CSV table of C-alpha atoms and ligand atoms in Angstrom, one decimal:
chain,number,residue,atom,x,y,z
A,515,MET,CA,2.8,-13.6,8.9
A,516,MET,CA,6.2,-13.3,7.4
A,517,ASN,CA,9.4,-14.2,9.1
A,518,GLY,CA,13.1,-14.0,8.3
A,519,LYS,CA,14.7,-11.9,5.7
A,520,TYR,CA,11.9,-10.4,3.6
A,521,LEU,CA,11.6,-7.6,1.1
A,522,PHE,CA,8.1,-6.3,1.4
A,523,HIS,CA,6.2,-3.7,-0.8
A,524,VAL,CA,8.0,-3.6,-4.1
A,525,HIS,CA,6.7,-1.7,-7.2
A,526,THR,CA,7.3,-2.3,-10.9
A,527,TYR,CA,7.8,-0.1,-14.0
A,528,ARG,CA,4.0,-0.5,-14.8
A,529,CYS,CA,3.0,2.3,-12.4
A,530,HIS,CA,5.0,4.9,-14.5
A,531,HIS,CA,6.9,6.3,-11.5
A,532,ALA,CA,9.3,3.4,-10.9
A,533,GLU,CA,12.5,2.4,-12.5
A,534,LYS,CA,12.1,1.1,-16.0
A,535,VAL,CA,13.6,-2.4,-15.5
A,536,PRO,CA,12.2,-5.9,-16.0
A,537,ASP,CA,10.6,-7.4,-12.8
A,538,GLU,CA,13.4,-10.1,-12.8
A,539,ALA,CA,16.0,-7.4,-12.0
A,540,TYR,CA,14.3,-7.0,-8.5
A,541,ILE,CA,14.3,-10.7,-8.0
A,542,LYS,CA,18.0,-11.1,-9.0
A,543,ARG,CA,19.0,-8.3,-6.6
A,544,ALA,CA,16.8,-9.9,-3.8
A,545,VAL,CA,18.6,-13.2,-4.3
A,546,GLY,CA,21.9,-11.4,-4.2
A,547,LEU,CA,21.0,-9.8,-0.9
A,548,GLY,CA,20.2,-13.2,0.6
A,549,ALA,CA,16.5,-12.4,1.0
A,550,GLU,CA,14.2,-15.3,1.6
A,551,SER,CA,11.2,-13.6,0.1
A,552,ILE,CA,10.2,-10.7,-2.1
A,553,TRP,CA,6.7,-9.2,-2.0
A,554,PHE,CA,5.5,-7.4,-5.1
A,555,SER,CA,2.6,-5.0,-4.6
A,556,ASP,CA,2.4,-2.6,-7.6
A,557,HIS,CA,-0.3,0.1,-7.7
A,558,ALA,CA,-3.5,-1.6,-8.6
A,559,PRO,CA,-5.6,-0.5,-11.6
A,560,PHE,CA,-9.3,0.1,-11.4
A,561,PRO,CA,-11.8,-0.7,-14.2
A,562,GLY,CA,-12.1,2.2,-16.6
A,563,ASP,CA,-8.7,3.6,-15.5
A,564,PRO,CA,-10.1,6.6,-13.6
A,565,PHE,CA,-6.8,7.2,-11.6
A,566,GLY,CA,-3.2,7.9,-12.6
A,567,ASN,CA,0.1,6.7,-11.3
A,568,ARG,CA,-0.7,3.0,-11.7
A,569,MET,CA,-0.8,0.2,-14.3
A,570,ALA,CA,-3.6,0.2,-16.8
A,571,TYR,CA,-6.5,-2.2,-16.2
A,572,VAL,CA,-5.6,-4.2,-19.3
A,573,GLN,CA,-2.1,-4.8,-17.8
A,574,LEU,CA,-3.3,-6.6,-14.7
A,575,SER,CA,-3.4,-10.0,-16.3
A,576,GLU,CA,0.1,-9.6,-17.8
A,577,TYR,CA,1.4,-8.4,-14.4
A,578,LEU,CA,0.1,-11.4,-12.6
A,579,TYR,CA,1.2,-13.8,-15.3
A,580,THR,CA,4.7,-12.4,-15.5
A,581,LEU,CA,5.3,-12.5,-11.8
A,582,ASN,CA,3.8,-15.9,-11.3
A,583,THR,CA,6.0,-17.2,-14.0
A,584,LEU,CA,9.0,-15.7,-12.2
A,585,LYS,CA,7.7,-17.2,-9.0
A,586,GLN,CA,7.9,-20.7,-10.5
A,587,GLN,CA,11.3,-20.0,-12.2
A,588,TYR,CA,12.9,-18.8,-8.9
A,589,LYS,CA,11.2,-21.1,-6.4
A,590,ASN,CA,14.4,-22.9,-5.4
A,591,GLN,CA,16.1,-19.6,-4.7
A,592,ILE,CA,13.5,-17.2,-3.2
A,593,ASP,CA,9.8,-17.0,-2.5
A,594,VAL,CA,8.2,-14.5,-4.8
A,595,HIS,CA,4.8,-13.2,-3.6
A,596,VAL,CA,2.4,-11.4,-5.9
A,597,GLY,CA,0.0,-8.8,-4.6
A,598,LEU,CA,-1.3,-5.3,-5.3
A,599,GLU,CA,-1.3,-2.0,-3.3
A,600,ILE,CA,-4.7,-0.5,-3.6
A,601,GLU,CA,-6.9,2.2,-2.1
A,602,TYR,CA,-10.3,1.4,-0.6
A,603,ILE,CA,-12.9,3.1,-2.8
A,604,PRO,CA,-16.5,2.3,-1.6
A,605,SER,CA,-18.1,2.7,-5.1
A,606,PHE,CA,-15.8,0.0,-6.5
A,607,ASP,CA,-16.5,-2.2,-3.5
A,608,HIS,CA,-20.2,-1.7,-4.3
A,609,ASP,CA,-19.5,-2.9,-7.8
A,610,GLY,CA,-17.8,-6.0,-6.5
A,611,TYR,CA,-14.3,-5.1,-7.6
A,612,TYR,CA,-12.5,-6.1,-4.4
A,613,ARG,CA,-14.4,-9.4,-4.3
A,614,LYS,CA,-13.3,-10.0,-7.9
A,615,LEU,CA,-9.7,-9.3,-7.1
A,616,LYS,CA,-9.8,-11.6,-4.0
A,617,ALA,CA,-11.0,-14.5,-6.3
A,618,ILE,CA,-8.1,-14.2,-8.8
A,619,PRO,CA,-5.8,-17.2,-8.5
A,620,GLY,CA,-2.2,-16.0,-8.5
A,621,LEU,CA,-3.0,-12.7,-6.7
A,622,GLU,CA,-1.9,-13.6,-3.2
A,623,PHE,CA,-2.5,-10.4,-1.2
A,624,LEU,CA,-4.0,-6.9,-1.1
A,625,LEU,CA,-2.0,-4.1,0.6
A,626,LEU,CA,-4.3,-1.2,1.6
A,627,GLY,CA,-2.5,2.0,0.6
A,628,GLN,CA,-4.9,4.9,1.0
A,629,HIS,CA,-3.3,7.6,-1.1
A,630,MET,CA,-6.5,9.3,-1.9
A,631,ALA,CA,-10.2,8.8,-1.0
A,632,GLU,CA,-13.6,9.0,-2.6
A,633,LEU,CA,-15.7,11.9,-1.2
A,634,ARG,CA,-18.9,11.3,-3.3
A,635,PRO,CA,-19.7,8.4,-5.7
A,636,SER,CA,-22.0,10.3,-8.1
A,637,PRO,CA,-21.1,12.6,-9.6
A,638,ALA,CA,-17.6,11.3,-8.6
A,639,LEU,CA,-15.6,13.4,-6.3
A,640,TYR,CA,-12.2,12.5,-4.9
A,641,THR,CA,-9.7,14.1,-2.6
A,642,PHE,CA,-7.5,14.9,-5.7
A,643,ASN,CA,-10.3,17.2,-7.0
A,644,MET,CA,-10.0,19.4,-3.9
A,645,THR,CA,-7.8,22.5,-3.3
A,646,THR,CA,-4.6,22.4,-1.4
A,647,GLU,CA,-6.2,24.5,1.3
A,648,TRP,CA,-9.0,22.0,1.8
A,649,LEU,CA,-6.6,19.1,1.8
A,650,ASN,CA,-4.3,20.7,4.3
A,651,GLN,CA,-7.2,20.8,6.7
A,652,ASN,CA,-9.2,17.7,5.8
A,653,GLU,CA,-7.1,15.2,3.9
A,654,PHE,CA,-6.0,13.2,7.0
A,655,LYS,CA,-9.5,12.8,8.3
A,656,VAL,CA,-11.1,11.5,5.1
A,657,LEU,CA,-8.1,9.2,4.3
A,658,GLY,CA,-8.1,7.9,7.9
A,659,LEU,CA,-11.8,7.1,7.8
A,660,ALA,CA,-11.5,5.5,4.4
A,661,GLU,CA,-8.7,3.4,5.8
A,662,ILE,CA,-10.7,2.3,8.8
A,663,ASP,CA,-13.7,1.4,6.5
A,664,GLY,CA,-11.3,-0.6,4.3
A,665,ILE,CA,-9.7,-2.4,7.2
A,666,ARG,CA,-13.2,-3.5,8.4
A,667,THR,CA,-14.2,-5.0,5.0
A,668,GLY,CA,-11.7,-7.8,5.5
A,669,TYR,CA,-10.4,-7.6,1.9
A,670,PHE,CA,-6.9,-6.4,2.9
A,671,ASP,CA,-4.1,-8.5,4.2
A,672,TYR,CA,-1.7,-5.6,5.2
A,673,ILE,CA,-2.0,-1.9,5.7
A,674,ALA,CA,0.6,0.3,4.0
A,675,HIS,CA,2.0,3.4,5.8
A,676,PRO,CA,-0.9,4.1,8.1
A,677,ASP,CA,0.8,7.3,9.3
A,678,ARG,CA,1.2,8.7,5.8
A,679,ILE,CA,-2.3,10.1,6.0
A,680,PHE,CA,-0.8,12.8,8.2
A,681,ARG,CA,1.7,14.0,5.5
A,682,ARG,CA,0.1,17.5,5.4
A,683,CYS,CA,0.1,17.9,9.2
A,684,LYS,CA,2.9,19.8,11.0
A,685,THR,CA,2.5,18.9,14.7
A,686,TRP,CA,0.7,16.1,16.4
A,687,THR,CA,-2.7,17.0,17.8
A,688,PRO,CA,-5.4,15.3,19.9
A,689,GLU,CA,-7.5,14.8,16.8
A,690,MET,CA,-4.6,13.0,15.0
A,691,GLN,CA,-4.0,10.9,18.1
A,692,SER,CA,-7.6,9.9,18.2
A,693,LEU,CA,-7.7,8.9,14.6
A,694,ALA,CA,-4.4,7.0,14.9
A,695,GLU,CA,-5.8,5.1,17.8
A,696,GLN,CA,-8.9,4.2,15.8
A,697,ILE,CA,-6.8,2.9,12.9
A,698,VAL,CA,-4.6,0.8,15.2
A,699,LYS,CA,-7.6,-0.5,17.0
A,700,ALA,CA,-9.4,-1.5,13.8
A,701,ALA,CA,-6.2,-3.3,12.5
A,702,VAL,CA,-5.8,-5.1,15.8
A,703,ALA,CA,-9.5,-6.1,15.8
A,704,MET,CA,-9.2,-7.6,12.3
A,705,ASP,CA,-5.7,-9.0,13.0
A,706,ILE,CA,-4.1,-7.2,10.1
A,707,PRO,CA,-0.4,-6.1,10.2
A,708,LEU,CA,0.4,-2.4,9.9
A,709,GLU,CA,3.4,-1.5,7.8
A,710,GLN,CA,6.2,0.7,9.0
A,711,ASN,CA,7.2,2.2,5.7
A,712,GLU,CA,10.9,2.7,5.2
A,713,SER,CA,10.6,5.3,2.4
A,714,SER,CA,8.2,7.4,4.6
A,715,LYS,CA,11.1,7.9,7.1
A,716,TYR,CA,12.9,10.0,4.5
A,717,GLN,CA,10.0,12.3,3.6
A,718,LYS,CA,8.9,15.2,5.8
A,719,HIS,CA,5.8,14.5,7.9
A,720,HIS,CA,5.2,11.1,6.3
A,721,TYR,CA,6.4,9.0,9.3
A,722,TRP,CA,4.9,9.8,12.7
A,723,PRO,CA,6.5,8.0,15.7
A,724,GLU,CA,3.4,9.0,17.7
A,725,LEU,CA,1.2,6.5,15.8
A,726,TRP,CA,3.8,3.8,16.4
A,727,LYS,CA,4.0,4.5,20.1
A,728,ASP,CA,0.4,3.4,20.1
A,729,ALA,CA,1.0,0.5,17.8
A,730,GLU,CA,3.4,-1.0,20.3
A,731,ASN,CA,0.4,-2.8,21.7
A,732,ALA,CA,-0.6,-4.0,18.3
A,733,PRO,CA,0.6,-7.6,17.8
A,734,LYS,CA,1.7,-7.2,14.2
A,735,ILE,CA,4.0,-4.8,12.5
A,736,ILE,CA,5.7,-5.4,9.1
A,737,HIS,CA,8.5,-3.5,7.6
A,738,GLY,CA,7.9,-2.3,4.1
A,739,LEU,CA,10.3,-0.7,1.6
A,740,ASP,CA,8.0,0.9,-0.9
A,741,ALA,CA,10.8,0.3,-3.4
A,742,HIS,CA,10.4,2.0,-6.8
A,743,ALA,CA,13.9,1.1,-7.9
A,744,VAL,CA,16.2,-1.9,-7.7
A,745,LYS,CA,18.7,0.0,-5.6
A,746,GLU,CA,16.0,0.6,-2.9
A,747,LEU,CA,15.9,-3.1,-2.0
A,748,LYS,CA,17.6,-3.7,1.3
A,749,LEU,CA,17.2,-6.0,4.2
A,750,ILE,CA,15.8,-3.9,7.1
A,751,VAL,CA,14.8,-6.6,9.5
B,1103,ZN,ZN1,4.3,4.4,-6.0
B,1104,ZN,ZN1,3.7,1.6,-2.4
């Protein structure tokens, strides 16, 4: 569990939707802010590169090498932690991908960020293949259930923005309440911290205080930035 002045959940240029700066720019800024640690968790690739908005699979070793080199270089100034933000996709679990990631030295943590979900392994069907109309009704349910399945595997060290699954919902319903309770309960049972995501607070319907009301009984909450630019680094704890 992290204490003190930390900067958690930081992306890099490799995901194609973050600022195009070297990784070191984030570390220099973090040192300047007086942070004690910075936690990189760029969007993880999958073998075969079936998904967008993330580094290519061939970049993974370079990402880990570069950040671990910086970790050594800056060890007297700041703790640099190297992880990945990744969805739980059962067919890749079946193929052993998460076990393979967990075994990589220099990859310290996995942050579960369920941005989409697998609906059917073969022929492959994902939430991003569905219509907006379908997603408006069903997205939160399938993302929530995938998140719970992911939590229970034990692969993940932190859960990113658990309330973001409700981004298409307009008002809090008993169905959402029940799902939120199941997520919190699963995280507590596995002793995995839930992330209160700073960037979610600035996007409509991405941050739901109702879930966090329930999470008050959960022992562990971490504060994440979801920084995609150097200027988004700030100490919030
Ligand atoms: Zn991102
Ligand atoms: Zn993120």
